[in-house]
Structures are given as C-alpha cells and as structure tokens.
Short mmCIF file of C-alpha atoms and ligand atoms in Angstrom, two decimals:
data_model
loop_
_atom_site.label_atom_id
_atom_site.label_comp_id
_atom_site.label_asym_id
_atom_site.label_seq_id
_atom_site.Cartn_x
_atom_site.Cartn_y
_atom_site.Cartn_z
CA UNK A 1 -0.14 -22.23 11.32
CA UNK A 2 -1.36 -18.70 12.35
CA UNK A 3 1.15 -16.09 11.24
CA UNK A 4 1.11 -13.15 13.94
CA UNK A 5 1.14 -9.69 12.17
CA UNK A 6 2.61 -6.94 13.98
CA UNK A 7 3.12 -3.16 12.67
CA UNK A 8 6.41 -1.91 14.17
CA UNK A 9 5.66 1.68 12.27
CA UNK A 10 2.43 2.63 14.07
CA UNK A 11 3.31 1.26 17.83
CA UNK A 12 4.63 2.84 20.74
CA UNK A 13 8.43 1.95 21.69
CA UNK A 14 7.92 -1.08 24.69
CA UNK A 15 5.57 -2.84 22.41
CA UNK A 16 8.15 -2.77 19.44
CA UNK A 17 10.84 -4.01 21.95
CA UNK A 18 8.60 -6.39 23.03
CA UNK A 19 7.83 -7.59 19.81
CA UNK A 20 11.67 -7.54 18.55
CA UNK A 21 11.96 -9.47 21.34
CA UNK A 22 9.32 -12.40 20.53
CA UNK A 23 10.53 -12.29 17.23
CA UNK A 24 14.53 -12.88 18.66
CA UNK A 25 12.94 -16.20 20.16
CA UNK A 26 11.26 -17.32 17.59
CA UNK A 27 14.46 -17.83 15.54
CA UNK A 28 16.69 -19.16 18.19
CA UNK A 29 13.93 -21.66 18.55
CA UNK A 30 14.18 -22.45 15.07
CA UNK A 31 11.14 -21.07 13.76
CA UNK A 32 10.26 -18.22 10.66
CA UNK A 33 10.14 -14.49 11.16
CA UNK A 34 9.76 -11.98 7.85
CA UNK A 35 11.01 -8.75 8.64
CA UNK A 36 11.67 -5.38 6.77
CA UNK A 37 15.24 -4.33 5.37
CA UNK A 38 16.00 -1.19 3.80
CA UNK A 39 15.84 -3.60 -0.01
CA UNK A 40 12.81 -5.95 0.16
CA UNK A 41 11.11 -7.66 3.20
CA UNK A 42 13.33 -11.12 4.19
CA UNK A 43 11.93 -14.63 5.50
CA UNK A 44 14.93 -15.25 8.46
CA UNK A 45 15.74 -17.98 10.26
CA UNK A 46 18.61 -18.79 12.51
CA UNK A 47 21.55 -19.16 9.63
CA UNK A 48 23.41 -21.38 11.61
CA UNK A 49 20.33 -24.22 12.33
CA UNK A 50 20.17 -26.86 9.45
CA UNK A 51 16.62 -27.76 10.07
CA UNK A 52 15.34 -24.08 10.72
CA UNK A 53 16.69 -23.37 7.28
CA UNK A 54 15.27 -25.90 5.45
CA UNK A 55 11.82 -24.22 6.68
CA UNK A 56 12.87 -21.31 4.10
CA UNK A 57 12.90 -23.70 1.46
CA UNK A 58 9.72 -25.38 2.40
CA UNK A 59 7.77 -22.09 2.68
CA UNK A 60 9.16 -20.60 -0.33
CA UNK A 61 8.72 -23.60 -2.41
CA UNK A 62 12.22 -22.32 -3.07
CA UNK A 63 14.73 -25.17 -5.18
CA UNK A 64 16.88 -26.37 -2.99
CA UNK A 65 20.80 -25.22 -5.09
CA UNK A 66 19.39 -22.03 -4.20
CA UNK A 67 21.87 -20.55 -1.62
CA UNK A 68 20.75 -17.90 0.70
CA UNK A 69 22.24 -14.50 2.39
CA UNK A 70 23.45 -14.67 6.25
CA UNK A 71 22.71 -11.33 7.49
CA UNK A 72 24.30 -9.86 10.67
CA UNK A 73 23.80 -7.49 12.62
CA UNK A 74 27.67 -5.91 13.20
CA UNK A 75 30.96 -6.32 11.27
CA UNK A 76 32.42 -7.52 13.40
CA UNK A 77 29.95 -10.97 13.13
CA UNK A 78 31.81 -10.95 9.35
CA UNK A 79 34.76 -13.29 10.19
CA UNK A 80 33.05 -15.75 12.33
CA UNK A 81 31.40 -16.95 8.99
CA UNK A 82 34.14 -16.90 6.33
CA UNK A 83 37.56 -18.04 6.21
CA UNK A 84 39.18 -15.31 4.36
CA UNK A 85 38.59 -11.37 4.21
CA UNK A 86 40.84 -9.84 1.20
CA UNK A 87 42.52 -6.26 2.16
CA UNK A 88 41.04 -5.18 -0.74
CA UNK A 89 37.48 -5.17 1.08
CA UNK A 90 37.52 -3.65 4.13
CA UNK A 91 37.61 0.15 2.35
CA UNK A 92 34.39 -1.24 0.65
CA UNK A 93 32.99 -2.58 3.28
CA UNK A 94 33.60 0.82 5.15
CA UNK A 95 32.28 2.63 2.15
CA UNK A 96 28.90 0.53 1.63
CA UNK A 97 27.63 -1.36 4.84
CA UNK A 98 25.24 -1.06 6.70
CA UNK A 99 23.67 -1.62 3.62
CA UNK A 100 22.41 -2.98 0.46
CA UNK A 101 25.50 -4.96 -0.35
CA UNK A 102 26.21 -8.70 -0.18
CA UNK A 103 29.83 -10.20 -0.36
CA UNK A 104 30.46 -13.56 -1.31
CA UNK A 105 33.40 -15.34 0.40
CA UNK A 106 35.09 -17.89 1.29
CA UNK A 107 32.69 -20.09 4.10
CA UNK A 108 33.54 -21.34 7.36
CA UNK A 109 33.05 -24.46 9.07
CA UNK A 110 30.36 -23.13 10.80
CA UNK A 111 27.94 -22.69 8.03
CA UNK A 112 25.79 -25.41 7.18
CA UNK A 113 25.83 -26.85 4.12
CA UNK A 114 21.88 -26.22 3.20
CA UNK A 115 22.60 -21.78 3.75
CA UNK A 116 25.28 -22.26 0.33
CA UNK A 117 23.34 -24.52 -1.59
CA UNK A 118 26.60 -27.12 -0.76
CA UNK A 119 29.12 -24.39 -2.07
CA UNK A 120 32.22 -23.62 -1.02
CA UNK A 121 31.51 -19.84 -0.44
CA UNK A 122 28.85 -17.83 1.80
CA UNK A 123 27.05 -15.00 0.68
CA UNK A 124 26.89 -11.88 3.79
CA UNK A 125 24.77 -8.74 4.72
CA UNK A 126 24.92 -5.91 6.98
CA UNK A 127 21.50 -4.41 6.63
CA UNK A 128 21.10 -0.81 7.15
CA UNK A 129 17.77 -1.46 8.58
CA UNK A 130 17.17 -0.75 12.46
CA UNK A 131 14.80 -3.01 12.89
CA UNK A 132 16.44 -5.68 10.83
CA UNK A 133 19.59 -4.82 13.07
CA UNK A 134 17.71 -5.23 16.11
CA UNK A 135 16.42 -8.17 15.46
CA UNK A 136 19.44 -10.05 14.11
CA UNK A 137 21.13 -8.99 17.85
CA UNK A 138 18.22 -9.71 19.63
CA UNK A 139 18.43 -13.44 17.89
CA UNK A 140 21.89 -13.65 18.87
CA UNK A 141 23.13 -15.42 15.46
CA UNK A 142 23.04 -14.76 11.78
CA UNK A 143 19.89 -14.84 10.11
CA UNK A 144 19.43 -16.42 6.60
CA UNK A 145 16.95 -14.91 5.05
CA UNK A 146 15.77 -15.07 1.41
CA UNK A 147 13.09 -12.88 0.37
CA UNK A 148 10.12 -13.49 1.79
CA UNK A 149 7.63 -14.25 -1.27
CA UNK A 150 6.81 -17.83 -2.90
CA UNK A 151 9.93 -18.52 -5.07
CA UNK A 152 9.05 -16.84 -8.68
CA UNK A 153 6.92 -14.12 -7.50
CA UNK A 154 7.60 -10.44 -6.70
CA UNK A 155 9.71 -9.74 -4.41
CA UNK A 156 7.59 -8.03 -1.20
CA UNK A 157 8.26 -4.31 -0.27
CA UNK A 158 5.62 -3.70 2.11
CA UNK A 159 4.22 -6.38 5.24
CA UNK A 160 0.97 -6.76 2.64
CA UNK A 161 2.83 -8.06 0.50
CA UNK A 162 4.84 -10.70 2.59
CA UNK A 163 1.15 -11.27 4.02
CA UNK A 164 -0.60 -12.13 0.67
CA UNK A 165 2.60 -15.17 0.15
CA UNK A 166 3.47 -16.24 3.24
CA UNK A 167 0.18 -15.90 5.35
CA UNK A 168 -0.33 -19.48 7.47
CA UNK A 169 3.34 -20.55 6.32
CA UNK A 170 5.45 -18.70 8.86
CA UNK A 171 5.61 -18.03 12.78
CA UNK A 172 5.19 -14.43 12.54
CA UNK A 173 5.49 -10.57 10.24
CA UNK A 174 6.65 -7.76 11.28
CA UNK A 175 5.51 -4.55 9.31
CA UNK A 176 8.33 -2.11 9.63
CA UNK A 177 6.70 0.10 6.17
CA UNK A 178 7.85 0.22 3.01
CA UNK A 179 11.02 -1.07 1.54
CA UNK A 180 13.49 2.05 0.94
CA UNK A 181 15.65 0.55 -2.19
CA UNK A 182 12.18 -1.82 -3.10
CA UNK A 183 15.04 -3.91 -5.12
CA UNK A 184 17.20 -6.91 -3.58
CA UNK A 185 20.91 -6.14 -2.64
CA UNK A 186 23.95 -6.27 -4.78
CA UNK A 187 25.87 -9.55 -4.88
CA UNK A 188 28.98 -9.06 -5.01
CA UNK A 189 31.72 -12.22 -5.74
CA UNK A 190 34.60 -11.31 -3.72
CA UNK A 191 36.17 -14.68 -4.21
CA UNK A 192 36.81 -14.36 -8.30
CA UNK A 193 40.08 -12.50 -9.46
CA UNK A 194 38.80 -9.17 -9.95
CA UNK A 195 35.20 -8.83 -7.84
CA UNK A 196 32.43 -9.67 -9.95
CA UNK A 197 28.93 -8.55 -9.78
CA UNK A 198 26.64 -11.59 -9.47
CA UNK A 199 23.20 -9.57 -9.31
CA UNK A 200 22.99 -5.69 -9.54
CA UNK A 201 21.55 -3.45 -6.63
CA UNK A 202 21.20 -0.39 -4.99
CA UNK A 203 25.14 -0.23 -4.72
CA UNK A 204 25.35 0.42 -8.70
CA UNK A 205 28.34 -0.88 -10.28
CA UNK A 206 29.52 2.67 -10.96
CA UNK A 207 29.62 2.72 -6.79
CA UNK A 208 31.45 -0.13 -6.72
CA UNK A 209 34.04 0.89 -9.93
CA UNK A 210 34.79 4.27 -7.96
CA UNK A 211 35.83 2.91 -4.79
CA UNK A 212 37.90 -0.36 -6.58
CA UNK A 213 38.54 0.71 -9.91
CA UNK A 214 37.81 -2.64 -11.25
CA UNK A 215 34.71 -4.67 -11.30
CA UNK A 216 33.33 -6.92 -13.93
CA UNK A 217 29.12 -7.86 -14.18
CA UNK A 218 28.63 -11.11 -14.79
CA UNK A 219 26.43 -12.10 -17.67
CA UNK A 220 23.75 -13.74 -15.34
CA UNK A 221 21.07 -12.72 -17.78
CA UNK A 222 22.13 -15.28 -20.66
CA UNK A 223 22.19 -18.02 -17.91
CA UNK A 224 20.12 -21.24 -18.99
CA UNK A 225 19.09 -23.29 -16.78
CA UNK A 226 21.45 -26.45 -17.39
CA UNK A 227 24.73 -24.25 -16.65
CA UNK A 228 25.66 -24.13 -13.37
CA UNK A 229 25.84 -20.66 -12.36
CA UNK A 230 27.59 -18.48 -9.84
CA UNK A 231 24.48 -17.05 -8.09
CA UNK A 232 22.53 -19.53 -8.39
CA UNK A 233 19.45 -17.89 -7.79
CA UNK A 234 19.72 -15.95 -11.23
CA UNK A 235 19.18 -18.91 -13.78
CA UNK A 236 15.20 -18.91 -12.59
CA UNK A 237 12.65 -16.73 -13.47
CA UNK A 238 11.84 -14.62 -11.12
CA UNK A 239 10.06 -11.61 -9.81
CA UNK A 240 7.38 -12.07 -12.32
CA UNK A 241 3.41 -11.60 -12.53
CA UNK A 242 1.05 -13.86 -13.42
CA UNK A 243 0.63 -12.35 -16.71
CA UNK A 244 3.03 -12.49 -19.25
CA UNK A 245 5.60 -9.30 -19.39
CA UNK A 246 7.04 -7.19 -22.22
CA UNK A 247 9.34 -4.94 -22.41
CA UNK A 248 9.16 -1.08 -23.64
CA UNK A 249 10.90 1.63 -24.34
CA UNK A 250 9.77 5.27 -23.08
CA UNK A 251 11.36 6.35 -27.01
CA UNK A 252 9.41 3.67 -28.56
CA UNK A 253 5.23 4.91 -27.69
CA UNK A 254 4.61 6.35 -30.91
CA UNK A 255 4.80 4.92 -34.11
CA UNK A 256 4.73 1.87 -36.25
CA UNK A 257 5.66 -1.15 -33.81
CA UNK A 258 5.30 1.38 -30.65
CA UNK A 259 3.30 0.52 -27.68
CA UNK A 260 0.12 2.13 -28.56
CA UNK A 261 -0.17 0.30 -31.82
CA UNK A 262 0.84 -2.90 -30.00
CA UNK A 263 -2.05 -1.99 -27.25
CA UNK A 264 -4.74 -1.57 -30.13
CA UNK A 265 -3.94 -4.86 -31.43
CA UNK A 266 -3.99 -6.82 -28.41
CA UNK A 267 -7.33 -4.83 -27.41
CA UNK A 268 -9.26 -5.49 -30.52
CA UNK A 269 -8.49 -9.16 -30.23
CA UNK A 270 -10.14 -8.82 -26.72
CA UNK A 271 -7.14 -9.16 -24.30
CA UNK A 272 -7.05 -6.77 -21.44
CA UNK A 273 -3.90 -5.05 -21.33
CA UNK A 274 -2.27 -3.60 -18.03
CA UNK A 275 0.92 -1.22 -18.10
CA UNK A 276 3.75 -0.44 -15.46
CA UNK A 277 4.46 2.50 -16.79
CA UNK A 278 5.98 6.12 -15.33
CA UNK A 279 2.95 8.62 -14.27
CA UNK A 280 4.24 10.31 -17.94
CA UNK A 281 3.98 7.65 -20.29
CA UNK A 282 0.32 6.69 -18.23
CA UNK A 283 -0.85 9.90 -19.66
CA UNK A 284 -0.08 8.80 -23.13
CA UNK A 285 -2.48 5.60 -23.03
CA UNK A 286 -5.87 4.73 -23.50
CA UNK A 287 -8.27 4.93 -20.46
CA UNK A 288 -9.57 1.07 -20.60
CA UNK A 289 -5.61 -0.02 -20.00
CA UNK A 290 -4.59 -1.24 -16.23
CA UNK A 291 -2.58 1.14 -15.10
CA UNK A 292 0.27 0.90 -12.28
CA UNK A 293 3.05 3.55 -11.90
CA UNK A 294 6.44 2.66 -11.08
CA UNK A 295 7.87 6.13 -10.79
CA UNK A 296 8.97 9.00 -12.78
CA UNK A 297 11.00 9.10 -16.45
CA UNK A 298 13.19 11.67 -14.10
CA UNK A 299 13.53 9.55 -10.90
CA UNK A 300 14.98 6.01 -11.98
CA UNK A 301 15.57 5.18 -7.75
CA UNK A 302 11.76 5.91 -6.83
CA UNK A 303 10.63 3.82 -10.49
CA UNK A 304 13.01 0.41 -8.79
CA UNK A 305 11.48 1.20 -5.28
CA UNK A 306 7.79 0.77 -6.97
CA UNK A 307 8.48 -1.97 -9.54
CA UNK A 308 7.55 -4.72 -7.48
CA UNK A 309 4.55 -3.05 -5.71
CA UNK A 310 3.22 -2.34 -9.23
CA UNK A 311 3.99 -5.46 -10.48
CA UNK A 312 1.28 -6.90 -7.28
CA UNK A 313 -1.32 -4.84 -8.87
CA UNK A 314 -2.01 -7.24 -11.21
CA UNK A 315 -2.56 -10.00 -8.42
CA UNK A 316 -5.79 -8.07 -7.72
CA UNK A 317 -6.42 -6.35 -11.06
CA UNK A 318 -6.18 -9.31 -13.75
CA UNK A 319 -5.27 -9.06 -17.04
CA UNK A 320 -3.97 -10.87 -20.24
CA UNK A 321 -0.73 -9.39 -20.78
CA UNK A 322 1.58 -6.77 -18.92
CA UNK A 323 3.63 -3.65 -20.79
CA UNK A 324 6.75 -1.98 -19.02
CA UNK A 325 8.48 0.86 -19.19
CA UNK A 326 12.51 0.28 -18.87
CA UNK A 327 14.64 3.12 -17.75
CA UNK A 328 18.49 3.36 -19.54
CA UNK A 329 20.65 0.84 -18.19
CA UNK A 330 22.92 2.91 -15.96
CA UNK A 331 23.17 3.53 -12.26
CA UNK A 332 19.93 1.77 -9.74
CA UNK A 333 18.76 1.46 -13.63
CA UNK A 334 20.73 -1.75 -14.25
CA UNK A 335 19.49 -3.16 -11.08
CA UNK A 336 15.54 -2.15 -12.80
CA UNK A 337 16.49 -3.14 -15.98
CA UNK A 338 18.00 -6.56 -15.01
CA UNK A 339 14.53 -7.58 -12.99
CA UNK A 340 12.55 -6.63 -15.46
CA UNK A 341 14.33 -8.99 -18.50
CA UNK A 342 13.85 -11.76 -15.65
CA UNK A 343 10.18 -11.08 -14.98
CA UNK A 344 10.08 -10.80 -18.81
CA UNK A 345 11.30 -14.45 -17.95
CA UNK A 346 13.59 -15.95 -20.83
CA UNK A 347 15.87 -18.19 -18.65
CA UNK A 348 13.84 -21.18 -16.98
CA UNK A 349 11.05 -21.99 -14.84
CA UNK A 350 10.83 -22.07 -10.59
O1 TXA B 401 18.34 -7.65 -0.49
C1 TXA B 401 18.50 -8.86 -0.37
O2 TXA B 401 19.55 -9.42 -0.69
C2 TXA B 401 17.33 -9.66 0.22
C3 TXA B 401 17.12 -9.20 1.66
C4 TXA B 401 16.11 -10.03 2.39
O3 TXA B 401 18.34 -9.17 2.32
N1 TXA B 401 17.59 -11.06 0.14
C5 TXA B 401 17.57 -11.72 -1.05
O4 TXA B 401 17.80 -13.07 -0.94
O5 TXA B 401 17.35 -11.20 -2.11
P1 TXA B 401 17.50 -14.11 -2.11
O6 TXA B 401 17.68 -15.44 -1.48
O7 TXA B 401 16.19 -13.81 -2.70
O8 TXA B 401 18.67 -13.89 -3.12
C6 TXA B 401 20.00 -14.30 -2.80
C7 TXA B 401 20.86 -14.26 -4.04
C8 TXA B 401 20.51 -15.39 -5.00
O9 TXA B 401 20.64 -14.93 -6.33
C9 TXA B 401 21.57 -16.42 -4.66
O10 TXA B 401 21.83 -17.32 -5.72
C10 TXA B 401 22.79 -15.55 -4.36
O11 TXA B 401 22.23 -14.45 -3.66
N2 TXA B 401 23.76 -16.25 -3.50
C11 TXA B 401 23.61 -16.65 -2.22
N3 TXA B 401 24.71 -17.30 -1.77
C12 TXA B 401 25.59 -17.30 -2.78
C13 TXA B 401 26.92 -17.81 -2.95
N4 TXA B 401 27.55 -18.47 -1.99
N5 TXA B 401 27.52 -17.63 -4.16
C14 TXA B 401 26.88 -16.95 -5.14
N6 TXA B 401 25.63 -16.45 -5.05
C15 TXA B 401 24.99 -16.62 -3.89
MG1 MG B 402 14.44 -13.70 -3.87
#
C-alpha cells in the first residue's frame, strides 16, 4: 500500500481543508489515517466499524486484549458511547478536556466489541488538537485510535516518526508538527469506587487530586503478564529501543556505582554506550558516548515531550546499551518516570 504523506504545518489553508477532508473519507470508508494530537501521533479508524478496527491491530502488530481510545471531537459525542456519566465528572471534564485525558466508563451498545478488548467499559478522548478535532468531525464518528507506532516501540511525536513504523501499512499521514505533551494521555478509571489512575499523563495526578480530592494510581507497574489487568495495555513492554535501557539518577553520576564508572566498564569491554540524558548531565560524559537530550534537569514537561524522540535516535545511531536520566517522580514526572521503568521493560514481552 502507498501511504500518502501530507504536512498540514507548512500548507496554505484550502489544501489543509482539502486534505482534512480526504482524510474524513478515508475513515468512513473504513480505511487508516495517523494524525497528530496534542500527546503523541494516533493511527484512527472509524471506532464504530468492526473490520476497520481490526486494521489497527493488524498494522500495529498490536495483541488483540489490547483495548483502544474512541476519540471525539465534542462533548457532547460523550454519551452516545457510554451508558453512564457519574455527577462527579462533569466538573472534571470541564476542568481538563479538550485534552490529554481519557475516562473509562461504562460502554454502550454501540461499541463494538474489538474497540474494548471484549470489556465491559470504553475508554474516551476529547483531544485538544485542531486538527485532530477537525478531522474526527469531518469523519462524522468516533475515531479509535491507538498510537500510531508498531506495538512495543516508541511512541511517535513527530509525522517522521509515524513514517519510519507505519510507512506502506496505512492509507495515509498527516504531519501536523510536533507532539505538544510528546507523552500518551492519562487514563483515568471512572468506573472503580474512587477514580483510579490506570496510566499517568499530562493531567498529573496532583491535577486530578485538586479538582476531586481523591484519586488512587494503580500499581500498573508491578503488573505481570498472567494477571489480568485494568488497562490492559500496561502489562507489555512498551515504548522501548532496540537496545537494552537502564535507569539513572541525575544524584547518582559520580562515584562508586555512578554512571560514569558504569560507562567505563561497559566501554572497556567494547560496548558502545548511548545516553538520554538532560543537556547538563551530557556535559558530564565522555565524548565517544551517543548522546540524545531529553530536556533540562529544570524543565521536567520539555524532558517527557523529548523522551520518545530521543529514544528514536538510537534507531539510526546503534548501540549496545542505553543510560537514562529519570526526573523525581512528581507532577508530568510520574508520567516520565512510569515510561521509562516500562522501556526499562520488566513486565512481559509484545
Ligand atoms: O494520548 C493517547 O492516549 C494516545 C493518542 C493517540 O490519543 N493514544 C494512546 O492509545 O495512547 P494506546 O492504545 O496506545 O493506549 C490506550 C491505553 C492502553 O493502556 C489501554 O489498555 C487503555 O488505554 N485502555 C483502553 N480502553 C480501556 C478500558 N476500557 N479499560 C481500561 N483501560 C483501557
Ligand atoms: Mg500505545
């Protein structure tokens, strides 16, 4: 299949509509679009079409008790596709959408069984994105849409990206720029007894705890792969490299078991090392080390928008074994932190 690439960013406004537009029919007829959203580029197609879906799972190489996201375009498309909206959620949903936020609730009829993985609850988005929105009314339905790399791999935050995975696999890209948040959207579980977070995002959970008090994160991280989890996405690795990952500490460079000694040791034995590190620690390293920066010690927001990119460095740039920086686990940095342990990868295969 030829995938048809088209940059929304550099084009002048009749040829985006136009291309909105093409992209709109594509979907209805059942085919694959990717398309930017203000968290990482998605792979939609029409949420309500059994056999479009299944594409996503074909073109992903995606397990199949994966469930996916219905986006829409307008609230008001909310209650079409779940039975049940608590009180409780509408200040929230007021507060946080458009935006990077996903609710999990109870589904309706009209959902097909292959969008929830054969659950009994749907997960929803509102994207902030404008040309996400516009596409999603343009296509006149909701639009399921995973995100739109080859299950286990980085998640893409620029067209590039969705290019070098899904090139030849899907109808058509469109190139909107790059990815705002760079990290996927918070799932929230608005089903359990007090809301649970599923998978942390750019809404952090201290967002969430201010506007309803309570809010409990579920221990996704632990997950193996023979328990049968709530998102079921999280039990797999994920977002990883093709090198292996480990984890550092910007406190932990120096020093007996620090990074640099660690570096030495894997560079004498001949391994080529490669770091994602913050443009301060990459001052601190050795010049024959792979460097790519996530973002700045002081800016934990712009280090989760550039994880993944950096992490596709090493598609081009090979080497044996990867070193990142964490950030402290608080705010977007839970969200960073909680990608990283999975691209670190202890829970299961894809
Ligand atoms: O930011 C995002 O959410 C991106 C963009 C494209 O919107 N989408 C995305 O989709 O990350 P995906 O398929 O890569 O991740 C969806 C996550 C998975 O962890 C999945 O298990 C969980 O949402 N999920 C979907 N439906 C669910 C449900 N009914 N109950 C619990 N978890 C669900
Ligand atoms: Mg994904």
């Amino acid at each position: 299949m030829n995938t048809e690439y088209i940059n929304i960013e550099q084009n002048n406004l009749d040829n985006v509509k136009t291309a909105i537009e093409r992209a709109g029919k594509i979907l209805r007829k059942g085919g694959l679009v990717a398309f930017p959203t203000e968290t990482v580029y998605g792979l939609g197609a029409n949420g309500l079409d059994a056999a479009a879906v299944s594409k996503i799972f074909l073109a992903k190489g995606r397990p199949s008790d994966n469930p996916l996201i219905l986006h829409i375009a307008d609230r008001d498309d909310l209650s079409a596709l779940v039975r049940k909206i608590p009180d409780w959620l509408e200040p929230l949903l007021d507060r946080f959408w458009p935006g990077p936020l996903t609710v999990v609730l109870p589904r309706a009829a009209c959902v097909p069984d292959i969008v929830t993985a054969g659950l009994d609850t749907v997960a929803v988005r509102l994207p902030s994105s404008p040309v996400a929105r516009a596409l999603i009314r343009c296509a006149g339905v909701p639009i399921a849409a995973p995100s739109a790399n080859l299950s286990g791999r980085p998640s893409p935050t620029t067209a590039t990206a969705v290019m070098a995975d899904m090139a030849g696999r899907i109808e058509m890209v469109l190139d909107g720029g790059s990815c705002e948040v760079g990290l996927e959207s918070t799932v929230l579980d608005c089903t359990a007894e007090i809301p649970t977070i599923l998978r942390p995002g750019g809404v952090t959970q201290e967002m969430l705890a201010a506007c309803l008090g309570k809010v409990r994160t579920s221990g996704e991280e632990r997950l193996e792969t023979a328990e049968v989890p709530k998102a079921p996405g999280m039990k797999y690795r994920h977002y990883a490299p093709a090198a292996p990952l480990r984890l550092f500490s910007c406190d932990a460079i120096e020093g007996e078991a620090g990074l640099l000694q660690q570096l030495r040791a894997l560079q004498s034995a001949g391994k080529k090392v490669g770091a994602v590190v913050s443009p301060e620690t990459a001052m601190l390293l050795p010049k024959d080390v792979e460097i790519a920066i996530h973002g700045s010690r002081k800016t934990p927001a712009a280090a989760a928008a550039g994880l993944y990119q950096a992490l596709r460095w090493f598609d081009t740039h090979p080497v044996d074994v990867i070193f990142a920086e964490g950030v402290p686990e608080q705010g977007i940095g839970r969200a960073l932190m909680n990608r990283l342990y999975k691209a670190a990868g202890s829970a299961g295969e894809e």
